[in-house]
Structure formats: C-alpha cells, structure tokens
Tab-separated table of N, CA and C in Angstrom:
chain	number	residue	atom	x	y	z
A	1	MET	N	-3.788	15.788	-4.610
A	1	MET	CA	-3.677	14.838	-3.586
A	1	MET	C	-2.269	14.866	-3.065
A	2	ILE	N	-1.258	14.867	-4.038
A	2	ILE	CA	0.145	14.935	-3.598
A	2	ILE	C	0.462	16.122	-2.750
A	3	GLU	N	0.003	17.230	-3.243
A	3	GLU	CA	0.176	18.515	-2.527
A	3	GLU	C	-0.399	18.473	-1.103
A	4	TYR	N	-1.679	17.996	-1.029
A	4	TYR	CA	-2.286	17.891	0.332
A	4	TYR	C	-1.500	17.053	1.226
A	5	TYR	N	-1.064	15.794	0.848
A	5	TYR	CA	-0.372	14.959	1.729
A	5	TYR	C	1.002	15.461	2.022
A	6	CYS	N	1.730	16.000	1.046
A	6	CYS	CA	2.997	16.565	1.346
A	6	CYS	C	2.913	17.684	2.370
A	7	ASN	N	1.983	18.567	2.287
A	7	ASN	CA	1.834	19.574	3.320
A	7	ASN	C	1.418	18.950	4.767
A	8	LEU	N	0.694	17.874	4.696
A	8	LEU	CA	0.327	17.218	6.027
A	8	LEU	C	1.606	16.624	6.602
A	9	VAL	N	2.423	15.953	5.702
A	9	VAL	CA	3.702	15.401	6.246
A	9	VAL	C	4.667	16.491	6.800
A	10	LYS	N	4.765	17.626	6.044
A	10	LYS	CA	5.536	18.791	6.527
A	10	LYS	C	5.159	19.259	7.940
A	11	GLU	N	3.792	19.244	8.186
A	11	GLU	CA	3.353	19.578	9.527
A	11	GLU	C	3.878	18.693	10.616
A	12	TYR	N	4.222	17.511	10.325
A	12	TYR	CA	4.695	16.537	11.233
A	12	TYR	C	6.185	16.210	11.022
A	13	GLY	N	6.952	17.068	10.471
A	13	GLY	CA	8.486	16.964	10.538
A	13	GLY	C	9.064	16.501	9.276
A	14	GLY	N	8.227	16.281	8.179
A	14	GLY	CA	8.897	15.982	6.824
A	14	GLY	C	8.952	14.529	6.516
A	15	LYS	N	8.719	13.680	7.500
A	15	LYS	CA	8.843	12.221	7.151
A	15	LYS	C	7.953	11.402	8.190
A	16	LEU	N	6.999	10.662	7.726
A	16	LEU	CA	6.140	9.833	8.608
A	16	LEU	C	6.273	8.357	8.251
A	17	THR	N	6.229	7.533	9.224
A	17	THR	CA	6.143	6.086	9.010
A	17	THR	C	4.635	5.782	8.823
A	18	ALA	N	4.400	4.985	7.803
A	18	ALA	CA	3.058	4.619	7.356
A	18	ALA	C	2.956	3.199	7.062
A	19	LYS	N	1.787	2.646	6.970
A	19	LYS	CA	1.509	1.250	6.622
A	19	LYS	C	0.174	1.198	5.886
A	20	TRP	N	0.068	0.515	4.681
A	20	TRP	CA	-1.133	0.364	4.090
A	20	TRP	C	-1.893	-0.829	4.734
A	21	VAL	N	-3.134	-0.674	5.084
A	21	VAL	CA	-3.950	-1.758	5.561
A	21	VAL	C	-5.165	-1.890	4.645
A	22	TYR	N	-5.393	-3.063	4.151
A	22	TYR	CA	-6.501	-3.274	3.187
A	22	TYR	C	-7.510	-4.183	3.860
A	23	GLY	N	-8.712	-4.012	3.346
A	23	GLY	CA	-9.796	-4.776	3.860
A	23	GLY	C	-10.831	-5.125	2.732
A	24	MET	N	-11.441	-6.253	2.942
A	24	MET	CA	-12.550	-6.730	2.026
A	24	MET	C	-13.619	-7.454	2.812
A	25	VAL	N	-14.843	-7.216	2.464
A	25	VAL	CA	-15.976	-7.860	2.986
A	25	VAL	C	-16.856	-8.437	1.914
A	26	ILE	N	-17.240	-9.631	2.048
A	26	ILE	CA	-18.185	-10.273	1.110
A	26	ILE	C	-19.425	-10.623	1.919
A	27	TYR	N	-20.529	-10.112	1.505
A	27	TYR	CA	-21.808	-10.406	2.053
A	27	TYR	C	-22.700	-11.309	1.297
A	28	ASP	N	-23.090	-12.402	1.753
A	28	ASP	CA	-23.838	-13.438	1.017
A	28	ASP	C	-25.322	-13.364	1.299
A	29	GLY	N	-25.738	-12.392	2.019
A	29	GLY	CA	-27.180	-12.281	2.390
A	29	GLY	C	-27.446	-12.859	3.810
A	30	LYS	N	-26.424	-13.514	4.460
A	30	LYS	CA	-26.612	-14.103	5.615
A	30	LYS	C	-25.708	-13.585	6.659
A	31	GLU	N	-24.397	-13.529	6.411
A	31	GLU	CA	-23.411	-12.929	7.350
A	31	GLU	C	-22.242	-12.458	6.597
A	32	PRO	N	-21.651	-11.338	6.961
A	32	PRO	CA	-20.420	-10.761	6.243
A	32	PRO	C	-19.277	-11.618	6.568
A	33	LYS	N	-18.464	-11.752	5.490
A	33	LYS	CA	-17.168	-12.484	5.640
A	33	LYS	C	-16.069	-11.486	5.526
A	34	GLU	N	-15.160	-11.325	6.456
A	34	GLU	CA	-14.173	-10.203	6.442
A	34	GLU	C	-12.729	-10.729	6.239
A	35	TYR	N	-11.958	-9.996	5.483
A	35	TYR	CA	-10.570	-10.360	5.240
A	35	TYR	C	-9.739	-9.101	5.273
A	36	SER	N	-8.647	-9.077	5.924
A	36	SER	CA	-7.809	-7.894	5.877
A	36	SER	C	-6.288	-8.382	5.740
A	37	TRP	N	-5.565	-7.412	5.269
A	37	TRP	CA	-4.065	-7.723	5.123
A	37	TRP	C	-3.354	-6.374	5.112
A	38	SER	N	-2.089	-6.492	5.259
A	38	SER	CA	-1.305	-5.195	5.275
A	38	SER	C	-0.037	-5.406	4.608
A	39	LYS	N	0.672	-4.268	4.196
A	39	LYS	CA	1.996	-4.344	3.660
A	39	LYS	C	2.915	-3.740	4.686
A	40	SER	N	4.216	-4.077	4.641
A	40	SER	CA	5.224	-3.538	5.559
A	40	SER	C	5.271	-1.956	5.646
A	41	HIS	N	5.768	-1.486	6.603
A	41	HIS	CA	5.822	-0.059	6.800
A	41	HIS	C	6.639	0.638	5.647
A	42	PHE	N	6.437	1.919	5.534
A	42	PHE	CA	7.120	2.706	4.488
A	42	PHE	C	7.136	4.098	4.990
A	43	TYR	N	7.744	5.036	4.278
A	43	TYR	CA	7.762	6.386	4.743
A	43	TYR	C	7.091	7.298	3.627
A	44	PHE	N	6.187	8.236	4.291
A	44	PHE	CA	5.727	9.399	3.456
A	44	PHE	C	6.749	10.479	3.793
A	45	VAL	N	7.075	11.199	2.730
A	45	VAL	CA	8.031	12.293	2.734
A	45	VAL	C	7.425	13.586	2.172
A	46	ASP	N	7.854	14.734	2.575
A	46	ASP	CA	7.272	15.904	2.061
A	46	ASP	C	7.883	16.453	0.739
A	47	LYS	N	8.799	15.785	0.186
A	47	LYS	CA	9.380	16.121	-1.120
A	47	LYS	C	9.099	15.079	-2.152
A	48	PRO	N	8.049	15.245	-2.912
A	48	PRO	CA	7.744	14.153	-3.848
A	48	PRO	C	8.716	14.103	-5.029
A	49	CYS	N	8.765	12.894	-5.601
A	49	CYS	CA	9.518	12.660	-6.844
A	49	CYS	C	8.757	13.146	-8.043
A	50	GLU	N	9.460	13.531	-9.139
A	50	GLU	CA	8.761	14.103	-10.286
A	50	GLU	C	7.980	13.052	-11.025
A	51	LYS	N	8.413	11.703	-10.908
A	51	LYS	CA	7.748	10.684	-11.582
A	51	LYS	C	6.446	10.352	-10.969
A	52	ARG	N	5.505	9.744	-11.793
A	52	ARG	CA	4.161	9.334	-11.363
A	52	ARG	C	3.748	7.982	-11.773
A	53	ASN	N	3.094	7.282	-10.948
A	53	ASN	CA	2.515	5.995	-11.347
A	53	ASN	C	1.002	6.309	-11.542
A	54	ILE	N	0.523	6.088	-12.751
A	54	ILE	CA	-0.906	6.408	-12.975
A	54	ILE	C	-1.727	5.593	-12.028
A	55	GLY	N	-2.688	6.271	-11.465
A	55	GLY	CA	-3.624	5.661	-10.465
A	55	GLY	C	-3.049	5.589	-9.115
A	56	TYR	N	-1.866	5.864	-8.802
A	56	TYR	CA	-1.141	5.647	-7.526
A	56	TYR	C	-0.392	6.920	-7.258
A	57	PRO	N	-0.988	8.057	-7.091
A	57	PRO	CA	-0.310	9.338	-6.968
A	57	PRO	C	0.571	9.345	-5.632
A	58	LEU	N	0.208	8.693	-4.618
A	58	LEU	CA	1.064	8.783	-3.411
A	58	LEU	C	2.288	8.002	-3.501
A	59	ASP	N	2.470	7.138	-4.529
A	59	ASP	CA	3.722	6.536	-4.719
A	59	ASP	C	4.834	7.498	-4.975
A	60	SER	N	4.499	8.700	-5.446
A	60	SER	CA	5.578	9.695	-5.639
A	60	SER	C	6.046	10.359	-4.418
A	61	MET	N	5.504	10.066	-3.265
A	61	MET	CA	5.919	10.631	-1.985
A	61	MET	C	6.167	9.522	-0.975
A	62	SER	N	6.186	8.237	-1.445
A	62	SER	CA	6.369	7.116	-0.540
A	62	SER	C	7.721	6.479	-0.792
A	63	ILE	N	8.400	6.133	0.212
A	63	ILE	CA	9.748	5.511	0.148
A	63	ILE	C	9.829	4.271	0.895
A	64	MET	N	10.336	3.145	0.174
A	64	MET	CA	10.548	1.889	0.813
A	64	MET	C	11.825	1.978	1.552
A	65	PRO	N	11.817	1.724	2.922
A	65	PRO	CA	12.987	1.836	3.730
A	65	PRO	C	14.114	0.876	3.351
A	66	GLU	N	13.743	-0.300	2.977
A	66	GLU	CA	14.750	-1.319	2.746
A	66	GLU	C	15.739	-0.918	1.606
A	67	CYS	N	15.230	-0.142	0.653
A	67	CYS	CA	16.193	0.280	-0.434
A	67	CYS	C	16.321	1.776	-0.514
A	68	ASN	N	15.557	2.528	0.248
A	68	ASN	CA	15.608	4.037	0.234
A	68	ASN	C	15.264	4.516	-1.116
A	69	LYS	N	14.180	3.971	-1.769
A	69	LYS	CA	13.776	4.436	-3.104
A	69	LYS	C	12.265	4.813	-3.051
A	70	TYR	N	11.954	5.862	-3.789
A	70	TYR	CA	10.605	6.145	-3.974
A	70	TYR	C	9.797	4.992	-4.645
A	71	PHE	N	8.574	4.651	-4.320
A	71	PHE	CA	7.843	3.661	-4.933
A	71	PHE	C	7.865	3.743	-6.503
A	72	VAL	N	7.858	4.962	-7.019
A	72	VAL	CA	7.858	5.068	-8.462
A	72	VAL	C	9.140	4.599	-9.062
A	73	ASP	N	10.206	4.437	-8.255
A	73	ASP	CA	11.468	4.137	-8.805
A	73	ASP	C	11.835	2.662	-8.581
A	74	LEU	N	10.858	1.876	-7.880
A	74	LEU	CA	11.234	0.487	-7.458
A	74	LEU	C	11.313	-0.424	-8.693
A	75	THR	N	12.215	-1.294	-8.634
A	75	THR	CA	12.419	-2.407	-9.700
A	75	THR	C	11.562	-3.491	-9.134
A	76	GLU	N	11.272	-4.530	-10.030
A	76	GLU	CA	10.564	-5.788	-9.625
A	76	GLU	C	11.222	-6.444	-8.544
A	77	GLU	N	12.709	-6.418	-8.510
A	77	GLU	CA	13.426	-7.028	-7.399
A	77	GLU	C	13.108	-6.301	-6.114
A	78	ASP	N	13.128	-4.924	-6.173
A	78	ASP	CA	12.819	-4.188	-5.054
A	78	ASP	C	11.445	-4.505	-4.407
A	79	LYS	N	10.496	-4.611	-5.282
A	79	LYS	CA	9.042	-4.830	-4.932
A	79	LYS	C	8.904	-6.139	-4.235
A	80	ASN	N	9.723	-7.146	-4.820
A	80	ASN	CA	9.652	-8.528	-4.131
A	80	ASN	C	10.146	-8.637	-2.729
A	81	ARG	N	11.071	-7.640	-2.321
A	81	ARG	CA	11.557	-7.635	-1.028
A	81	ARG	C	10.470	-7.354	0.024
A	82	ASN	N	9.396	-6.796	-0.336
A	82	ASN	CA	8.350	-6.286	0.626
A	82	ASN	C	7.133	-7.105	0.540
A	83	LYS	N	7.184	-8.404	0.218
A	83	LYS	CA	5.953	-9.193	0.095
A	83	LYS	C	5.774	-10.165	1.161
A	84	GLU	N	6.450	-10.131	2.268
A	84	GLU	CA	6.322	-11.008	3.235
A	84	GLU	C	4.898	-11.022	3.979
A	85	ASN	N	4.234	-9.857	3.980
A	85	ASN	CA	2.972	-9.833	4.636
A	85	ASN	C	1.824	-9.989	3.672
A	86	TYR	N	2.121	-9.976	2.420
A	86	TYR	CA	1.037	-9.978	1.419
A	86	TYR	C	1.114	-11.203	0.583
A	87	LYS	N	0.189	-12.083	0.579
A	87	LYS	CA	0.164	-13.295	-0.271
A	87	LYS	C	-1.040	-13.205	-1.250
A	88	GLU	N	-0.866	-12.873	-2.541
A	88	GLU	CA	-1.916	-12.761	-3.457
A	88	GLU	C	-2.917	-13.983	-3.425
A	89	ASP	N	-2.277	-15.088	-3.276
A	89	ASP	CA	-3.096	-16.352	-3.300
A	89	ASP	C	-4.108	-16.330	-2.180
A	90	ASP	N	-3.777	-15.813	-0.971
A	90	ASP	CA	-4.607	-15.731	0.147
A	90	ASP	C	-5.888	-14.902	-0.155
A	91	VAL	N	-5.671	-13.770	-0.786
A	91	VAL	CA	-6.805	-12.937	-1.210
A	91	VAL	C	-7.648	-13.597	-2.174
A	92	ILE	N	-7.095	-14.232	-3.156
A	92	ILE	CA	-7.814	-14.878	-4.192
A	92	ILE	C	-8.678	-16.072	-3.495
A	93	ASP	N	-8.035	-16.782	-2.663
A	93	ASP	CA	-8.758	-17.918	-1.988
A	93	ASP	C	-9.908	-17.287	-1.204
A	94	PHE	N	-9.754	-16.244	-0.462
A	94	PHE	CA	-10.860	-15.700	0.248
A	94	PHE	C	-12.024	-15.353	-0.599
A	95	ILE	N	-11.777	-14.762	-1.772
A	95	ILE	CA	-12.828	-14.339	-2.709
A	95	ILE	C	-13.435	-15.588	-3.290
A	96	VAL	N	-12.796	-16.552	-3.714
A	96	VAL	CA	-13.283	-17.750	-4.398
A	96	VAL	C	-14.103	-18.552	-3.347
A	97	ASN	N	-13.550	-18.761	-2.112
A	97	ASN	CA	-14.239	-19.523	-1.106
A	97	ASN	C	-15.532	-18.855	-0.524
A	98	ASN	N	-15.598	-17.667	-0.730
A	98	ASN	CA	-16.820	-16.885	-0.142
A	98	ASN	C	-17.765	-16.409	-1.119
A	99	CYS	N	-17.463	-16.532	-2.386
A	99	CYS	CA	-18.406	-16.089	-3.526
A	99	CYS	C	-19.110	-17.285	-4.214
A	100	SER	N	-18.511	-18.522	-4.102
A	100	SER	CA	-19.056	-19.680	-4.803
A	100	SER	C	-20.176	-20.260	-3.971
A	101	LYS	N	-21.130	-20.781	-4.665
A	101	LYS	CA	-22.341	-21.392	-4.006
A	101	LYS	C	-22.356	-22.815	-4.184
C-alpha cells in the first residue's frame, strides 16, 4: 500500500495536499441517517518514514504541516493541534441518538 501510494505521489510531483473525509450511515429500516466529518489537510509525500503505525500504513507517508512531522512521529501534543474539525463527542452522539429505540 505504501509503495503504491508513494509511486502515485511521485507521478504528481512528490508532495500532495490531502484531507481525510469520513462518513457514517445508520439505517433503521425507515430512512438512512447520515453523518460526515473531516480532519484538516495534510501532505502525502513520496518518501516514507521507516516507522509504521500498525493498521495505519499511510501514516508513514503523511506529514502534518503545522509541525512538519510524519504522522508516525507525532506526539500527543502534536495530535491535539489538529482536532479543530473533529469532535469525538459529536460522532458518539450521532451513533447514540440514531441507534436507540
């Protein structure tokens, strides 16, 4: 996966601005309820870091612009800088409010 995406990034100049967009749908048998959220932009680069986050291979080629670090090298403080668009409580509220009968 890392090799594939690094080659893709190389084709477009070695660095791409990207943004993760997430979505969730809950269907109760009547109508679907939709919720989406995103995280701030970051960069995909064509030179991956040697470190890996298990389950998140693309973290090795993703850089947070605010601190110019690979995602695999981010501290908790670094990660907290990037939470303005993502509120975990909002996602939990959506699930709870749409799954309870």
